[in-house]
Amino acid sequence: MSREAMPQPGAWRGAGGAEKPTLEAGAASPGPPRAARAAAEHEEDMYRAADEIEKDKELLMQERGSSGEPRLSVAPEMEIMDYCRREWRGNTQQAARMRKGYEEVSQKFTSIRRVRGDNYCALRATLFQAMSQATASPAWLQDPELTRLPEKLISKHSWIKQWKLGLQLEEKGEDLVENIKESLALLRRKWAALADLGTAEARQLACDELFASADEEYLLYEAIKFLMLSRAIELYDDREQGKDVPFFSVLLFARDTSRDPAQLLRNHLNQVGHTGGLEQVEMLLLAHAMRHTICAYRLSKHGTEEFLTVFPTDPPRDWPVVTLIAEDDRHYNIPVRLCQETSL
């Protein structure tokens, strides 16, 4: 997509970065949900409209199935074309496009793991993939200043006190600094423990266990959201000081709902896990916050140059790569078992 097709922010200082992602600004489409699947085989899509927020607590009571066991955040792997045939068996243009997309992905990956489709879906898929394939703890995560970051930022930006914890964490105390510090410390500890495991199979099993523990899983999302906010503040301040910034950050703060980091928190990050997920421009922010390259097969874009979208468009070579499958820019699944060596 050309830059001319994007909303233009005007002559901002520091807007000279070369990054011009081929995606819509705020590209989470408000369009219809995915095509209906066979009822016996299809779990509910848990994206919720804003007018359903009063049902949140009832939904939390449904987090456990009739057996009393927590629902899987990331389902066991299955053969990718078996999954495709099960989910996209119709004769519509959309179903045909999705099948073609899956056929192309199956040339690189043999299997898929379905990610639970609530409003944490993008965070869940990205973090699970990053942690399950980690062979070393990232340097930025080992920084001793990391757990001091909440106190530092909140003392400087009092509006961060508007932070909204995930519904699953509402029973925690009201000390925001301590809650965020706890989440960052947990992220550091769990990532390091996974990286220390000797085999990919051991990491997968440990990750499955971690993401089945609701208390810990949702704390990890708070940590990542805070890192996203921290990165957004850094980019905004750089732009205000006339420094060069990545082009996606120009788009991020060009939206009427996120003219500055405070609005980004109130109108976007606070809604993640409640009434909304991550928009496409926020996937770029996620990539920068985690210092990971996110490669997404956008199946609805099959046959276009946007079929394989890379966040960011020109990543540093030393960033680890995670690969996702997006059916509709809202729901992400995880491809597994590479069947041939590929490169970006």
mmCIF file of C-alpha atoms in Angstrom:
data_model
loop_
_atom_site.group_PDB
_atom_site.id
_atom_site.type_symbol
_atom_site.label_atom_id
_atom_site.label_comp_id
_atom_site.label_asym_id
_atom_site.label_seq_id
_atom_site.Cartn_x
_atom_site.Cartn_y
_atom_site.Cartn_z
ATOM 1 C CA MET A 1 0.000 0.000 0.000
ATOM 2 C CA SER A 2 1.383 3.350 -0.890
ATOM 3 C CA ARG A 3 2.113 6.061 1.600
ATOM 4 C CA GLU A 4 -0.416 8.258 -0.200
ATOM 5 C CA ALA A 5 -3.135 5.812 0.821
ATOM 6 C CA MET A 6 -2.274 6.242 4.485
ATOM 7 C CA PRO A 7 -3.561 9.049 6.719
ATOM 8 C CA GLN A 8 -0.899 11.733 6.582
ATOM 9 C CA PRO A 9 0.205 13.334 9.862
ATOM 10 C CA GLY A 10 1.583 16.481 8.325
ATOM 11 C CA ALA A 11 5.072 17.911 8.595
ATOM 12 C CA TRP A 12 6.087 16.383 11.896
ATOM 13 C CA ARG A 13 9.579 16.866 13.141
ATOM 14 C CA GLY A 14 11.540 13.647 13.096
ATOM 15 C CA ALA A 15 9.217 12.010 10.580
ATOM 16 C CA GLY A 16 11.981 11.260 8.149
ATOM 17 C CA GLY A 17 12.418 7.581 9.019
ATOM 18 C CA ALA A 18 12.614 5.283 6.030
ATOM 19 C CA GLU A 19 10.174 2.719 7.321
ATOM 20 C CA LYS A 20 6.940 2.819 5.329
ATOM 21 C CA PRO A 21 4.983 -0.330 6.111
ATOM 22 C CA THR A 22 2.690 -1.652 3.406
ATOM 23 C CA LEU A 23 -0.299 -1.814 5.686
ATOM 24 C CA GLU A 24 -3.256 0.272 6.659
ATOM 25 C CA ALA A 25 -2.840 2.602 9.626
ATOM 26 C CA GLY A 26 -4.891 0.953 12.337
ATOM 27 C CA ALA A 27 -5.662 -1.897 10.011
ATOM 28 C CA ALA A 28 -7.751 -3.967 12.359
ATOM 29 C CA SER A 29 -10.771 -4.154 10.140
ATOM 30 C CA PRO A 30 -14.178 -3.613 11.750
ATOM 31 C CA GLY A 31 -15.652 -5.938 9.139
ATOM 32 C CA PRO A 32 -17.642 -9.115 9.725
ATOM 33 C CA PRO A 33 -16.254 -12.033 11.730
ATOM 34 C CA ARG A 34 -14.726 -15.033 10.051
ATOM 35 C CA ALA A 35 -17.019 -17.293 8.063
ATOM 36 C CA ALA A 36 -19.134 -19.616 10.182
ATOM 37 C CA ARG A 37 -17.604 -23.014 10.808
ATOM 38 C CA ALA A 38 -19.162 -26.376 11.639
ATOM 39 C CA ALA A 39 -20.656 -25.845 15.081
ATOM 40 C CA ALA A 40 -19.437 -29.131 16.536
ATOM 41 C CA GLU A 41 -15.881 -28.349 15.584
ATOM 42 C CA HIS A 42 -15.670 -24.607 16.173
ATOM 43 C CA GLU A 43 -14.928 -22.974 19.502
ATOM 44 C CA GLU A 44 -16.457 -19.564 19.968
ATOM 45 C CA ASP A 45 -14.595 -16.517 18.712
ATOM 46 C CA MET A 46 -14.242 -14.466 21.870
ATOM 47 C CA TYR A 47 -13.772 -11.018 20.382
ATOM 48 C CA ARG A 48 -16.337 -8.804 22.066
ATOM 49 C CA ALA A 49 -18.082 -5.648 21.004
ATOM 50 C CA ALA A 50 -17.853 -2.624 23.277
ATOM 51 C CA ASP A 51 -21.513 -2.888 24.292
ATOM 52 C CA GLU A 52 -20.837 -6.342 25.747
ATOM 53 C CA ILE A 53 -18.304 -5.204 28.320
ATOM 54 C CA GLU A 54 -20.837 -5.690 31.115
ATOM 55 C CA LYS A 55 -20.682 -9.398 30.352
ATOM 56 C CA ASP A 56 -16.972 -9.588 31.097
ATOM 57 C CA LYS A 57 -17.347 -11.031 34.553
ATOM 58 C CA GLU A 58 -19.750 -13.695 33.279
ATOM 59 C CA LEU A 59 -17.220 -14.560 30.592
ATOM 60 C CA LEU A 60 -14.536 -14.932 33.226
ATOM 61 C CA MET A 61 -16.684 -17.515 34.969
ATOM 62 C CA GLN A 62 -16.668 -19.469 31.720
ATOM 63 C CA GLU A 63 -12.863 -19.627 31.558
ATOM 64 C CA ARG A 64 -13.061 -23.216 32.772
ATOM 65 C CA GLY A 65 -14.794 -25.980 30.921
ATOM 66 C CA SER A 66 -17.289 -28.433 32.382
ATOM 67 C CA SER A 67 -14.408 -30.637 33.536
ATOM 68 C CA GLY A 68 -13.059 -27.815 35.683
ATOM 69 C CA GLU A 69 -9.855 -27.685 33.653
ATOM 70 C CA PRO A 70 -8.742 -24.359 32.147
ATOM 71 C CA ARG A 71 -9.260 -23.979 28.428
ATOM 72 C CA LEU A 72 -6.116 -24.237 26.381
ATOM 73 C CA SER A 73 -4.602 -20.937 25.356
ATOM 74 C CA VAL A 74 -2.647 -22.657 22.586
ATOM 75 C CA ALA A 75 -4.091 -25.895 21.230
ATOM 76 C CA PRO A 76 -1.988 -28.959 20.391
ATOM 77 C CA GLU A 77 -0.556 -29.012 16.903
ATOM 78 C CA MET A 78 -2.368 -30.562 13.971
ATOM 79 C CA GLU A 79 -1.540 -31.004 10.295
ATOM 80 C CA ILE A 80 -2.009 -27.625 8.673
ATOM 81 C CA MET A 81 -4.081 -28.719 5.675
ATOM 82 C CA ASP A 82 -6.311 -30.892 7.872
ATOM 83 C CA TYR A 83 -7.014 -27.766 9.911
ATOM 84 C CA CYS A 84 -7.673 -25.765 6.747
ATOM 85 C CA ARG A 85 -10.124 -28.316 5.351
ATOM 86 C CA ARG A 86 -11.958 -28.442 8.667
ATOM 87 C CA GLU A 87 -12.250 -24.678 9.078
ATOM 88 C CA TRP A 88 -12.694 -23.480 5.479
ATOM 89 C CA ARG A 89 -14.893 -26.017 3.734
ATOM 90 C CA GLY A 90 -17.333 -23.585 2.087
ATOM 91 C CA ASN A 91 -17.617 -22.464 -1.529
ATOM 92 C CA THR A 92 -17.342 -18.732 -0.923
ATOM 93 C CA GLN A 93 -14.605 -16.554 -2.394
ATOM 94 C CA GLN A 94 -13.262 -16.006 1.101
ATOM 95 C CA ALA A 95 -13.025 -19.730 1.815
ATOM 96 C CA ALA A 96 -11.271 -20.335 -1.505
ATOM 97 C CA ARG A 97 -8.775 -17.553 -0.764
ATOM 98 C CA MET A 98 -8.083 -18.927 2.699
ATOM 99 C CA ARG A 99 -7.488 -22.428 1.331
ATOM 100 C CA LYS A 100 -5.026 -21.057 -1.215
ATOM 101 C CA GLY A 101 -3.288 -19.137 1.541
ATOM 102 C CA TYR A 102 -2.992 -22.220 3.729
ATOM 103 C CA GLU A 103 -1.726 -24.243 0.759
ATOM 104 C CA GLU A 104 1.090 -21.744 0.295
ATOM 105 C CA VAL A 105 1.942 -21.697 4.005
ATOM 106 C CA SER A 106 1.996 -25.514 3.994
ATOM 107 C CA GLN A 107 4.951 -25.364 1.615
ATOM 108 C CA LYS A 108 6.963 -23.959 4.552
ATOM 109 C CA PHE A 109 5.277 -25.441 7.640
ATOM 110 C CA THR A 110 3.624 -28.806 8.135
ATOM 111 C CA SER A 111 1.540 -28.095 11.251
ATOM 112 C CA ILE A 112 -0.420 -25.396 13.048
ATOM 113 C CA ARG A 113 -1.321 -24.601 16.653
ATOM 114 C CA ARG A 114 -4.569 -22.749 17.131
ATOM 115 C CA VAL A 115 -4.411 -19.781 19.494
ATOM 116 C CA ARG A 116 -7.384 -18.921 21.650
ATOM 117 C CA GLY A 117 -9.228 -16.096 19.922
ATOM 118 C CA ASP A 118 -9.909 -13.621 22.705
ATOM 119 C CA ASN A 119 -8.650 -10.049 22.793
ATOM 120 C CA TYR A 120 -5.187 -11.165 23.913
ATOM 121 C CA CYS A 121 -4.767 -13.256 20.771
ATOM 122 C CA ALA A 122 -1.985 -11.230 19.092
ATOM 123 C CA LEU A 123 -0.025 -10.909 22.343
ATOM 124 C CA ARG A 124 -0.533 -14.581 23.154
ATOM 125 C CA ALA A 125 0.573 -15.871 19.750
ATOM 126 C CA THR A 126 3.632 -13.620 19.572
ATOM 127 C CA LEU A 127 4.806 -14.179 23.139
ATOM 128 C CA PHE A 128 4.217 -17.936 23.061
ATOM 129 C CA GLN A 129 6.160 -18.280 19.831
ATOM 130 C CA ALA A 130 9.007 -16.064 21.062
ATOM 131 C CA MET A 131 9.368 -17.806 24.419
ATOM 132 C CA SER A 132 8.961 -21.351 23.126
ATOM 133 C CA GLN A 133 11.827 -20.967 20.651
ATOM 134 C CA ALA A 134 14.144 -18.896 22.865
ATOM 135 C CA THR A 135 17.652 -20.278 23.271
ATOM 136 C CA ALA A 136 18.900 -17.282 25.257
ATOM 137 C CA SER A 137 17.348 -14.626 27.446
ATOM 138 C CA PRO A 138 17.340 -11.278 25.588
ATOM 139 C CA ALA A 139 19.868 -8.716 26.784
ATOM 140 C CA TRP A 140 17.165 -6.070 27.213
ATOM 141 C CA LEU A 141 15.273 -8.412 29.532
ATOM 142 C CA GLN A 142 18.348 -8.895 31.729
ATOM 143 C CA ASP A 143 18.825 -5.150 32.206
ATOM 144 C CA PRO A 144 18.712 -4.460 35.984
ATOM 145 C CA GLU A 145 16.852 -1.223 35.248
ATOM 146 C CA LEU A 146 13.909 -3.148 33.819
ATOM 147 C CA THR A 147 12.014 -3.610 37.074
ATOM 148 C CA ARG A 148 12.712 -0.002 38.055
ATOM 149 C CA LEU A 149 11.005 1.212 34.897
ATOM 150 C CA PRO A 150 7.422 1.332 36.276
ATOM 151 C CA GLU A 151 8.341 3.616 39.179
ATOM 152 C CA LYS A 152 10.510 5.771 36.923
ATOM 153 C CA LEU A 153 7.852 6.279 34.252
ATOM 154 C CA ILE A 154 4.916 6.697 36.631
ATOM 155 C CA SER A 155 6.786 9.359 38.625
ATOM 156 C CA LYS A 156 7.282 11.271 35.383
ATOM 157 C CA HIS A 157 3.897 10.587 33.767
ATOM 158 C CA SER A 158 1.120 10.535 36.347
ATOM 159 C CA TRP A 159 -1.466 9.605 33.691
ATOM 160 C CA ILE A 160 -0.024 6.066 33.673
ATOM 161 C CA LYS A 161 -1.981 5.570 36.910
ATOM 162 C CA GLN A 162 -4.999 5.142 34.612
ATOM 163 C CA TRP A 163 -3.553 1.718 33.717
ATOM 164 C CA LYS A 164 -6.280 -0.908 33.541
ATOM 165 C CA LEU A 165 -5.278 -4.398 34.637
ATOM 166 C CA GLY A 166 -6.682 -7.374 32.782
ATOM 167 C CA LEU A 167 -9.962 -8.747 34.058
ATOM 168 C CA GLN A 168 -8.207 -11.905 35.185
ATOM 169 C CA LEU A 169 -6.049 -9.816 37.544
ATOM 170 C CA GLU A 170 -8.689 -7.629 39.166
ATOM 171 C CA GLU A 171 -8.223 -9.377 42.503
ATOM 172 C CA LYS A 172 -4.658 -8.106 42.771
ATOM 173 C CA GLY A 173 -3.803 -5.168 45.010
ATOM 174 C CA GLU A 174 -4.097 -1.552 43.946
ATOM 175 C CA ASP A 175 -0.362 -0.783 43.951
ATOM 176 C CA LEU A 176 0.190 -0.341 40.219
ATOM 177 C CA VAL A 177 3.965 -0.001 40.470
ATOM 178 C CA GLU A 178 4.267 -3.282 42.354
ATOM 179 C CA ASN A 179 1.881 -5.065 39.995
ATOM 180 C CA ILE A 180 3.845 -4.024 36.912
ATOM 181 C CA LYS A 181 7.185 -4.765 38.595
ATOM 182 C CA GLU A 182 5.893 -8.226 39.453
ATOM 183 C CA SER A 183 4.831 -8.812 35.853
ATOM 184 C CA LEU A 184 8.209 -7.703 34.466
ATOM 185 C CA ALA A 185 10.100 -9.849 36.979
ATOM 186 C CA LEU A 186 7.935 -12.838 36.038
ATOM 187 C CA LEU A 187 8.611 -12.277 32.334
ATOM 188 C CA ARG A 188 12.361 -12.149 32.984
ATOM 189 C CA ARG A 189 12.342 -15.235 35.200
ATOM 190 C CA LYS A 190 10.177 -17.404 32.950
ATOM 191 C CA TRP A 191 11.997 -16.423 29.755
ATOM 192 C CA ALA A 192 15.364 -17.246 31.321
ATOM 193 C CA ALA A 193 14.088 -20.589 32.615
ATOM 194 C CA LEU A 194 12.767 -21.549 29.180
ATOM 195 C CA ALA A 195 16.005 -20.521 27.480
ATOM 196 C CA ASP A 196 17.962 -22.758 29.862
ATOM 197 C CA LEU A 197 16.088 -25.880 28.760
ATOM 198 C CA GLY A 198 18.136 -28.148 26.548
ATOM 199 C CA THR A 199 15.722 -29.021 23.746
ATOM 200 C CA ALA A 200 12.973 -27.440 21.683
ATOM 201 C CA GLU A 201 10.586 -30.153 22.873
ATOM 202 C CA ALA A 202 11.273 -29.292 26.519
ATOM 203 C CA ARG A 203 10.664 -25.606 25.836
ATOM 204 C CA GLN A 204 7.381 -26.376 24.091
ATOM 205 C CA LEU A 205 6.164 -28.473 27.020
ATOM 206 C CA ALA A 206 7.198 -25.836 29.556
ATOM 207 C CA CYS A 207 5.537 -23.116 27.497
ATOM 208 C CA ASP A 208 2.338 -25.165 27.286
ATOM 209 C CA GLU A 209 2.333 -25.382 31.076
ATOM 210 C CA LEU A 210 3.071 -21.677 31.516
ATOM 211 C CA PHE A 211 0.282 -20.595 29.177
ATOM 212 C CA ALA A 212 -2.167 -22.904 30.937
ATOM 213 C CA SER A 213 -1.581 -21.028 34.206
ATOM 214 C CA ALA A 214 -4.002 -18.117 34.033
ATOM 215 C CA ASP A 215 -2.409 -16.162 36.891
ATOM 216 C CA GLU A 216 1.012 -16.185 35.266
ATOM 217 C CA GLU A 217 -0.105 -15.996 31.644
ATOM 218 C CA TYR A 218 -2.067 -12.782 32.077
ATOM 219 C CA LEU A 219 0.674 -11.181 34.148
ATOM 220 C CA LEU A 220 3.005 -11.731 31.191
ATOM 221 C CA TYR A 221 0.622 -9.770 28.980
ATOM 222 C CA GLU A 222 0.675 -6.848 31.407
ATOM 223 C CA ALA A 223 4.473 -6.852 31.185
ATOM 224 C CA ILE A 224 4.439 -6.781 27.389
ATOM 225 C CA LYS A 225 1.797 -4.044 27.291
ATOM 226 C CA PHE A 226 3.909 -1.948 29.661
ATOM 227 C CA LEU A 227 6.977 -2.447 27.473
ATOM 228 C CA MET A 228 4.887 -1.318 24.502
ATOM 229 C CA LEU A 229 3.863 1.822 26.378
ATOM 230 C CA SER A 230 7.453 2.495 27.413
ATOM 231 C CA ARG A 231 8.605 2.201 23.802
ATOM 232 C CA ALA A 232 5.768 4.468 22.647
ATOM 233 C CA ILE A 233 6.793 7.139 25.170
ATOM 234 C CA GLU A 234 10.386 6.899 23.968
ATOM 235 C CA LEU A 235 9.364 7.282 20.317
ATOM 236 C CA TYR A 236 7.029 10.179 21.087
ATOM 237 C CA ASP A 237 9.710 12.018 23.057
ATOM 238 C CA ASP A 238 12.248 11.436 20.282
ATOM 239 C CA ARG A 239 9.870 12.912 17.735
ATOM 240 C CA GLU A 240 9.168 15.928 19.949
ATOM 241 C CA GLN A 241 12.918 16.530 20.173
ATOM 242 C CA GLY A 242 13.265 16.453 16.394
ATOM 243 C CA LYS A 243 14.965 13.075 16.201
ATOM 244 C CA ASP A 244 14.347 10.591 13.418
ATOM 245 C CA VAL A 245 11.699 8.027 14.296
ATOM 246 C CA PRO A 246 10.423 4.908 12.499
ATOM 247 C CA PHE A 247 7.604 5.746 10.122
ATOM 248 C CA PHE A 248 5.150 3.476 11.932
ATOM 249 C CA SER A 249 5.370 5.735 14.992
ATOM 250 C CA VAL A 250 4.230 8.633 12.827
ATOM 251 C CA LEU A 251 1.144 6.596 11.958
ATOM 252 C CA LEU A 252 0.702 5.498 15.565
ATOM 253 C CA PHE A 253 0.379 9.077 16.786
ATOM 254 C CA ALA A 254 -1.504 10.330 13.725
ATOM 255 C CA ARG A 255 -4.691 8.612 14.867
ATOM 256 C CA ASP A 256 -7.353 10.760 16.502
ATOM 257 C CA THR A 257 -7.490 8.220 19.327
ATOM 258 C CA SER A 258 -3.746 8.203 20.060
ATOM 259 C CA ARG A 259 -2.293 11.655 19.507
ATOM 260 C CA ASP A 260 0.085 11.055 22.406
ATOM 261 C CA PRO A 261 1.073 8.160 24.702
ATOM 262 C CA ALA A 262 -1.619 9.034 27.251
ATOM 263 C CA GLN A 263 -4.332 8.609 24.621
ATOM 264 C CA LEU A 264 -2.647 5.450 23.374
ATOM 265 C CA LEU A 265 -2.924 4.017 26.875
ATOM 266 C CA ARG A 266 -6.529 5.090 27.491
ATOM 267 C CA ASN A 267 -7.992 4.240 24.100
ATOM 268 C CA HIS A 268 -5.913 1.292 22.949
ATOM 269 C CA LEU A 269 -3.591 -0.493 25.388
ATOM 270 C CA ASN A 270 -6.162 -0.386 28.189
ATOM 271 C CA GLN A 271 -8.660 -2.072 25.874
ATOM 272 C CA VAL A 272 -6.384 -4.988 24.983
ATOM 273 C CA GLY A 273 -7.843 -8.040 26.680
ATOM 274 C CA HIS A 274 -11.090 -6.210 27.445
ATOM 275 C CA THR A 275 -12.874 -4.964 24.321
ATOM 276 C CA GLY A 276 -10.177 -4.944 21.657
ATOM 277 C CA GLY A 277 -6.992 -6.512 20.401
ATOM 278 C CA LEU A 278 -3.957 -5.064 18.648
ATOM 279 C CA GLU A 279 -4.320 -3.147 15.411
ATOM 280 C CA GLN A 280 -1.752 -3.573 12.655
ATOM 281 C CA VAL A 281 0.203 -0.437 13.542
ATOM 282 C CA GLU A 282 0.329 -1.690 17.133
ATOM 283 C CA MET A 283 1.832 -4.961 15.919
ATOM 284 C CA LEU A 284 4.775 -2.829 14.807
ATOM 285 C CA LEU A 285 4.959 -1.327 18.293
ATOM 286 C CA LEU A 286 4.859 -4.848 19.750
ATOM 287 C CA ALA A 287 7.754 -5.914 17.519
ATOM 288 C CA HIS A 288 9.828 -2.918 18.625
ATOM 289 C CA ALA A 289 8.965 -3.459 22.302
ATOM 290 C CA MET A 290 9.995 -7.131 22.187
ATOM 291 C CA ARG A 291 12.836 -6.557 19.711
ATOM 292 C CA HIS A 292 11.573 -9.438 17.624
ATOM 293 C CA THR A 293 10.744 -9.537 13.939
ATOM 294 C CA ILE A 294 7.151 -10.692 13.464
ATOM 295 C CA CYS A 295 6.391 -12.360 10.130
ATOM 296 C CA ALA A 296 2.650 -12.755 9.582
ATOM 297 C CA TYR A 297 1.027 -14.734 6.796
ATOM 298 C CA ARG A 298 -2.133 -12.654 6.260
ATOM 299 C CA LEU A 299 -4.349 -15.215 4.555
ATOM 300 C CA SER A 300 -7.018 -12.695 3.576
ATOM 301 C CA LYS A 301 -4.324 -10.919 1.540
ATOM 302 C CA HIS A 302 -3.320 -14.003 -0.456
ATOM 303 C CA GLY A 303 -2.344 -13.075 -3.981
ATOM 304 C CA THR A 304 -1.127 -9.612 -2.963
ATOM 305 C CA GLU A 305 2.211 -8.233 -1.809
ATOM 306 C CA GLU A 306 0.781 -8.027 1.709
ATOM 307 C CA PHE A 307 0.340 -11.806 2.027
ATOM 308 C CA LEU A 308 3.587 -12.022 4.005
ATOM 309 C CA THR A 309 3.855 -8.921 6.168
ATOM 310 C CA VAL A 310 6.980 -8.272 8.210
ATOM 311 C CA PHE A 311 6.858 -6.144 11.366
ATOM 312 C CA PRO A 312 8.944 -3.981 11.148
ATOM 313 C CA THR A 313 9.652 -3.735 7.439
ATOM 314 C CA ASP A 314 13.429 -3.385 7.838
ATOM 315 C CA PRO A 315 14.303 -5.154 11.104
ATOM 316 C CA PRO A 316 17.758 -5.346 12.655
ATOM 317 C CA ARG A 317 19.502 -8.540 11.581
ATOM 318 C CA ASP A 318 20.075 -9.709 15.142
ATOM 319 C CA TRP A 319 16.389 -9.705 16.113
ATOM 320 C CA PRO A 320 14.896 -13.195 16.538
ATOM 321 C CA VAL A 321 12.036 -14.019 14.166
ATOM 322 C CA VAL A 322 8.582 -15.308 15.072
ATOM 323 C CA THR A 323 6.116 -16.440 12.429
ATOM 324 C CA LEU A 324 2.339 -16.213 12.751
ATOM 325 C CA ILE A 325 -0.711 -16.961 10.610
ATOM 326 C CA ALA A 326 -3.406 -14.270 10.549
ATOM 327 C CA GLU A 327 -6.824 -15.180 9.219
ATOM 328 C CA ASP A 328 -8.362 -11.732 9.560
ATOM 329 C CA ASP A 329 -5.823 -9.317 11.122
ATOM 330 C CA ARG A 330 -7.430 -10.045 14.492
ATOM 331 C CA HIS A 331 -6.913 -13.741 15.052
ATOM 332 C CA TYR A 332 -3.416 -15.212 14.942
ATOM 333 C CA ASN A 333 -2.378 -18.860 14.925
ATOM 334 C CA ILE A 334 1.090 -20.386 15.126
ATOM 335 C CA PRO A 335 2.695 -22.411 12.309
ATOM 336 C CA VAL A 336 5.098 -25.090 13.515
ATOM 337 C CA ARG A 337 7.484 -27.687 12.105
ATOM 338 C CA LEU A 338 9.394 -25.965 9.355
ATOM 339 C CA CYS A 339 9.572 -28.283 6.365
ATOM 340 C CA GLN A 340 12.341 -26.449 4.550
ATOM 341 C CA GLU A 341 14.862 -23.746 5.362
ATOM 342 C CA THR A 342 13.638 -20.275 4.465
ATOM 343 C CA SER A 343 14.946 -16.772 4.887
ATOM 344 C CA LEU A 344 13.331 -13.364 5.017
#
